Coordinates of C-alpha atoms in Angstrom, one line a residue:
M1 CA 29.1 -15.7 -17.0
K2 CA 28.9 -12.1 -15.7
K3 CA 27.9 -10.8 -19.2
L4 CA 25.2 -13.4 -19.5
M5 CA 23.9 -12.4 -16.0
W6 CA 23.8 -8.7 -17.1
V7 CA 22.0 -9.6 -20.3
C8 CA 19.4 -11.5 -18.4
L9 CA 18.9 -8.7 -15.9
I10 CA 18.5 -6.2 -18.7
L11 CA 15.9 -8.4 -20.5
I12 CA 14.0 -8.9 -17.2
S13 CA 14.0 -5.1 -16.6
I14 CA 12.7 -4.4 -20.1
L15 CA 9.9 -6.9 -19.7
S16 CA 9.0 -5.4 -16.3
L17 CA 9.0 -1.8 -17.5
F18 CA 7.2 -2.5 -20.8
P19 CA 3.7 -2.3 -19.3
F20 CA 4.5 1.1 -17.8
Y21 CA 5.8 2.2 -21.2
M22 CA 2.6 1.0 -22.9
M23 CA 0.4 2.7 -20.3
I24 CA 2.2 6.1 -21.1
V25 CA 2.0 5.5 -24.9
M26 CA -1.7 4.6 -24.8
S27 CA -2.4 7.8 -22.8
T28 CA -1.3 9.9 -25.8
Y29 CA -3.9 8.4 -28.2
F30 CA -7.5 9.2 -29.0
N31 CA -9.7 6.6 -27.4
E32 CA -11.0 5.0 -30.6
D33 CA -7.5 4.8 -32.1
L34 CA -6.5 2.3 -29.4
F35 CA -8.7 -0.3 -31.0
K36 CA -7.0 -0.1 -34.4
G37 CA -3.9 -1.9 -33.2
I38 CA -1.2 -2.0 -30.4
P39 CA 0.4 1.4 -30.3
L40 CA 4.2 1.4 -29.8
L41 CA 5.0 5.0 -30.4
P42 CA 3.5 8.1 -28.7
S43 CA 0.8 10.2 -30.4
D44 CA -0.3 13.8 -29.9
Y45 CA -3.6 13.5 -27.9
L46 CA -2.1 13.5 -24.4
F47 CA -3.2 17.1 -23.5
E48 CA -6.8 16.3 -24.5
N49 CA -6.8 13.2 -22.3
L50 CA -5.3 15.2 -19.4
K51 CA -8.1 17.8 -19.8
T52 CA -10.6 15.0 -19.5
V53 CA -9.0 13.8 -16.4
F54 CA -8.7 17.1 -14.6
K55 CA -12.3 18.1 -15.5
S56 CA -13.4 15.3 -13.3
D57 CA -12.1 16.5 -9.9
F58 CA -8.9 14.4 -10.2
L59 CA -7.0 16.6 -7.7
R60 CA -9.6 16.2 -5.0
V61 CA -9.6 12.4 -5.5
Y62 CA -5.8 12.4 -5.5
G63 CA -6.0 14.1 -2.2
N64 CA -8.4 11.6 -0.8
S65 CA -6.1 8.7 -1.8
L66 CA -3.1 10.5 -0.2
V67 CA -5.0 11.1 3.1
V68 CA -6.2 7.4 3.1
S69 CA -2.7 6.0 2.4
I70 CA -0.7 8.2 4.8
T71 CA -3.2 7.7 7.7
S72 CA -3.4 4.0 7.0
V73 CA 0.4 3.8 7.2
A74 CA 0.5 5.6 10.5
L75 CA -2.2 3.5 12.1
A76 CA -0.8 0.2 10.8
L77 CA 2.7 1.1 12.1
F78 CA 1.4 2.1 15.5
T79 CA -0.7 -0.9 16.2
S80 CA 1.6 -3.5 14.6
T81 CA 4.7 -2.2 16.4
L82 CA 3.0 -2.3 19.8
I83 CA 1.6 -5.8 19.2
G84 CA 4.9 -7.0 17.8
Y85 CA 6.9 -5.6 20.7
A86 CA 4.5 -7.0 23.3
I87 CA 4.4 -10.6 21.9
A88 CA 8.0 -10.8 20.9
K89 CA 9.7 -9.4 24.0
F90 CA 7.3 -9.9 26.9
K91 CA 6.4 -13.2 28.6
F92 CA 2.8 -13.2 29.8
R93 CA -0.1 -15.7 30.1
G94 CA -1.9 -16.1 26.7
R95 CA 1.1 -14.9 24.6
N96 CA 1.2 -18.1 22.5
F97 CA -2.6 -17.9 22.0
L98 CA -2.4 -14.3 20.8
Q99 CA 0.4 -15.3 18.3
I100 CA -1.7 -18.2 17.0
F101 CA -4.7 -16.0 16.8
V102 CA -2.8 -13.5 14.6
I103 CA -1.7 -16.3 12.3
L104 CA -5.3 -17.6 12.1
T105 CA -6.7 -14.2 11.2
M106 CA -4.2 -14.1 8.3
M107 CA -5.8 -17.3 6.9
V108 CA -9.3 -15.9 6.8
P109 CA -10.2 -14.3 3.4
T110 CA -10.9 -10.6 3.6
Q111 CA -14.2 -11.0 1.8
V112 CA -15.6 -13.2 4.6
G113 CA -15.8 -10.4 7.1
L114 CA -16.6 -7.6 4.6
I115 CA -20.4 -7.5 5.1
G116 CA -20.0 -7.5 8.9
Y117 CA -17.4 -4.8 8.7
I118 CA -19.6 -2.6 6.6
I119 CA -22.5 -3.0 9.0
E120 CA -20.3 -2.1 11.9
M121 CA -19.0 1.0 10.2
R122 CA -22.6 2.2 9.5
H123 CA -23.6 1.6 13.1
I124 CA -20.8 3.8 14.5
G125 CA -21.8 6.5 12.0
V126 CA -18.8 6.6 9.6
G127 CA -20.4 4.7 6.6
N128 CA -19.9 6.2 3.2
T129 CA -16.8 8.1 4.2
L130 CA -13.0 7.6 4.1
W131 CA -12.9 6.2 7.6
P132 CA -13.9 2.6 6.8
I133 CA -11.0 2.2 4.4
I134 CA -8.7 3.7 7.0
F135 CA -9.8 1.9 10.1
V136 CA -9.3 -1.5 8.5
W137 CA -5.5 -1.0 8.9
M138 CA -5.8 -0.7 12.7
A139 CA -6.2 -4.5 12.8
F140 CA -3.6 -5.6 10.3
P141 CA -2.7 -9.3 10.9
F142 CA 0.2 -9.5 8.5
G143 CA 1.7 -6.3 10.0
A144 CA 1.5 -7.7 13.5
F145 CA 3.0 -11.0 12.4
F146 CA 5.8 -9.3 10.5
M147 CA 6.8 -7.1 13.4
I148 CA 6.7 -10.1 15.8
Q149 CA 9.1 -12.0 13.7
F150 CA 11.3 -8.9 13.0
M151 CA 11.6 -7.8 16.6
R152 CA 12.2 -11.4 17.8
D153 CA 15.3 -11.7 15.6
A154 CA 16.5 -8.1 15.3
V155 CA 16.2 -6.8 18.8
P156 CA 18.6 -8.5 21.4
N157 CA 17.0 -9.4 24.7
D158 CA 20.3 -8.6 26.5
L159 CA 20.1 -5.0 25.2
L160 CA 16.6 -4.5 26.7
E161 CA 17.7 -6.0 30.0
C162 CA 20.6 -3.6 30.2
A163 CA 18.3 -0.7 29.6
R164 CA 16.0 -1.9 32.4
I165 CA 18.9 -2.3 34.8
D166 CA 20.0 1.3 34.0
G167 CA 16.5 2.5 34.9
C168 CA 15.0 3.2 31.5
S169 CA 11.2 3.0 31.5
E170 CA 9.4 0.6 29.1
P171 CA 8.1 3.5 26.9
G172 CA 11.7 4.9 26.9
I173 CA 13.1 1.5 25.8
L174 CA 10.6 1.3 23.0
L175 CA 11.2 4.8 21.7
R176 CA 14.9 5.2 22.3
I177 CA 16.2 1.6 21.7
V178 CA 13.7 -0.5 19.9
L179 CA 12.5 1.9 17.2
P180 CA 15.9 2.9 15.9
I181 CA 16.8 -0.8 15.6
I182 CA 13.7 -1.7 13.7
K183 CA 13.8 1.2 11.2
P184 CA 14.3 -1.1 8.2
G185 CA 11.2 -3.2 9.3
L186 CA 9.1 0.0 9.8
A187 CA 10.1 1.3 6.4
T188 CA 9.3 -2.0 4.7
M189 CA 5.9 -2.3 6.3
A190 CA 5.2 1.4 5.6
T191 CA 5.9 0.8 1.9
M192 CA 3.7 -2.3 1.7
V193 CA 0.8 -0.6 3.5
F194 CA 1.0 2.5 1.3
L195 CA 1.0 0.4 -1.8
W196 CA -1.9 -1.8 -0.7
S197 CA -4.0 1.1 0.6
W198 CA -3.2 3.2 -2.5
N199 CA -4.4 0.4 -4.9
N200 CA -7.3 -0.8 -2.8
Y201 CA -10.4 -1.1 -4.9
L202 CA -12.8 -3.6 -3.3
L203 CA -13.3 -1.9 0.0
P204 CA -13.9 1.6 -1.4
L205 CA -16.2 0.1 -4.0
V206 CA -18.6 -1.4 -1.4
T207 CA -18.3 1.3 1.3
I208 CA -18.3 4.6 -0.7
N209 CA -21.3 5.8 -2.8
K210 CA -20.6 9.5 -2.9
S211 CA -18.2 10.7 -5.6
D212 CA -16.8 13.3 -3.1
W213 CA -15.1 10.5 -1.2
F214 CA -13.9 8.5 -4.2
T215 CA -10.3 7.2 -4.2
L216 CA -8.2 6.9 -7.3
P217 CA -9.1 3.2 -8.2
L218 CA -12.8 4.1 -8.0
F219 CA -12.3 7.4 -9.9
I220 CA -10.4 5.7 -12.7
S221 CA -12.9 2.9 -13.1
N222 CA -15.7 5.5 -13.5
L223 CA -13.8 7.9 -15.7
G224 CA -15.5 8.6 -19.0
M225 CA -18.8 9.8 -20.5
V226 CA -22.3 8.4 -20.0
H227 CA -22.3 6.3 -23.2
R228 CA -18.5 6.1 -23.8
T229 CA -15.7 4.6 -21.8
D230 CA -12.6 6.7 -22.3
Y231 CA -9.7 4.1 -22.0
A232 CA -7.1 6.6 -23.1
A233 CA -8.0 9.1 -20.4
R234 CA -8.0 6.2 -17.9
M235 CA -4.4 5.4 -19.0
A236 CA -3.4 9.0 -18.5
A237 CA -4.9 9.0 -15.0
L238 CA -3.2 5.6 -14.2
A239 CA 0.1 7.1 -15.3
M240 CA -0.2 9.9 -12.9
T241 CA -1.5 7.5 -10.2
T242 CA 1.7 5.4 -10.4
V243 CA 4.0 8.4 -9.8
P244 CA 3.9 8.4 -5.9
V245 CA 4.3 4.7 -5.9
L246 CA 7.3 4.7 -8.1
I247 CA 8.9 7.6 -6.2
L248 CA 8.3 5.8 -2.9
F249 CA 9.8 2.5 -4.1
I250 CA 12.8 4.2 -5.8
L251 CA 13.6 6.2 -2.6
G252 CA 13.1 3.3 -0.2
S253 CA 14.1 0.3 -2.4
R254 CA 17.3 -0.3 -0.5
T255 CA 15.7 -0.1 2.9
F256 CA 12.7 -2.2 1.7
M257 CA 15.0 -5.1 0.6
K258 CA 17.0 -4.8 3.8
G259 CA 13.8 -4.9 5.9
L260 CA 12.6 -8.0 4.1
T261 CA 15.8 -9.9 4.8
A262 CA 16.8 -8.6 8.2
G263 CA 14.1 -10.2 10.1
A264 CA 14.6 -13.6 8.4
V265 CA 18.3 -13.9 9.3
K266 CA 19.5 -14.4 12.9
G267 CA 22.7 -13.1 14.2

């Protein structure tokens, strides 16, 4: 039985990693050769594709995506943690309404408020910059809901009451007691926000028109010449784009899985 389980896990792993392998293999071919058949072995055109990528300000765009993702993570963690702590651990009038409001906003498709959001960003003078794709994470309904549920189950109320009796201030309780307890939840949400902001395509597409502010998804979709789409160069850019994501997930996979399950289990 154990051998069968290992065989199944190996097969699933191979199927999961095969698209990444194909992406790397296709980045080593001349663009027109990709249409002759499905390549299974690497070729010798990788350096030419890399030259095409780096001639198009790839490093600047890479920096734009890093700034957007890191800042988005910081803002999402800050606002979601405060909202989660307030709703999960304080009793005040309107608390249930706020929690229902958070859930309702999760049900609204993002595209519904997209036009209004773009107009709002232009009115405050930050249109056609990186700020619109960063500010959207300040109001992150799923992050707030996730932190509410995580804190409600992971942070004991008795521990908070003991800290208040000992004279600890509310900011001190949050910083010294609550944050160390919810580290798995913070790591989980940071990983998800980084992935979503790193791969976000729709919002940059409709808010950014200047190539100076392109993020990686926009850059890759426009990579190529005027009358020729260079799919091989796009694969090379995609391969380099996935590196931070893979590193982040490999380093935080254990904490990520712990965070996903800790808030769902009481006791």
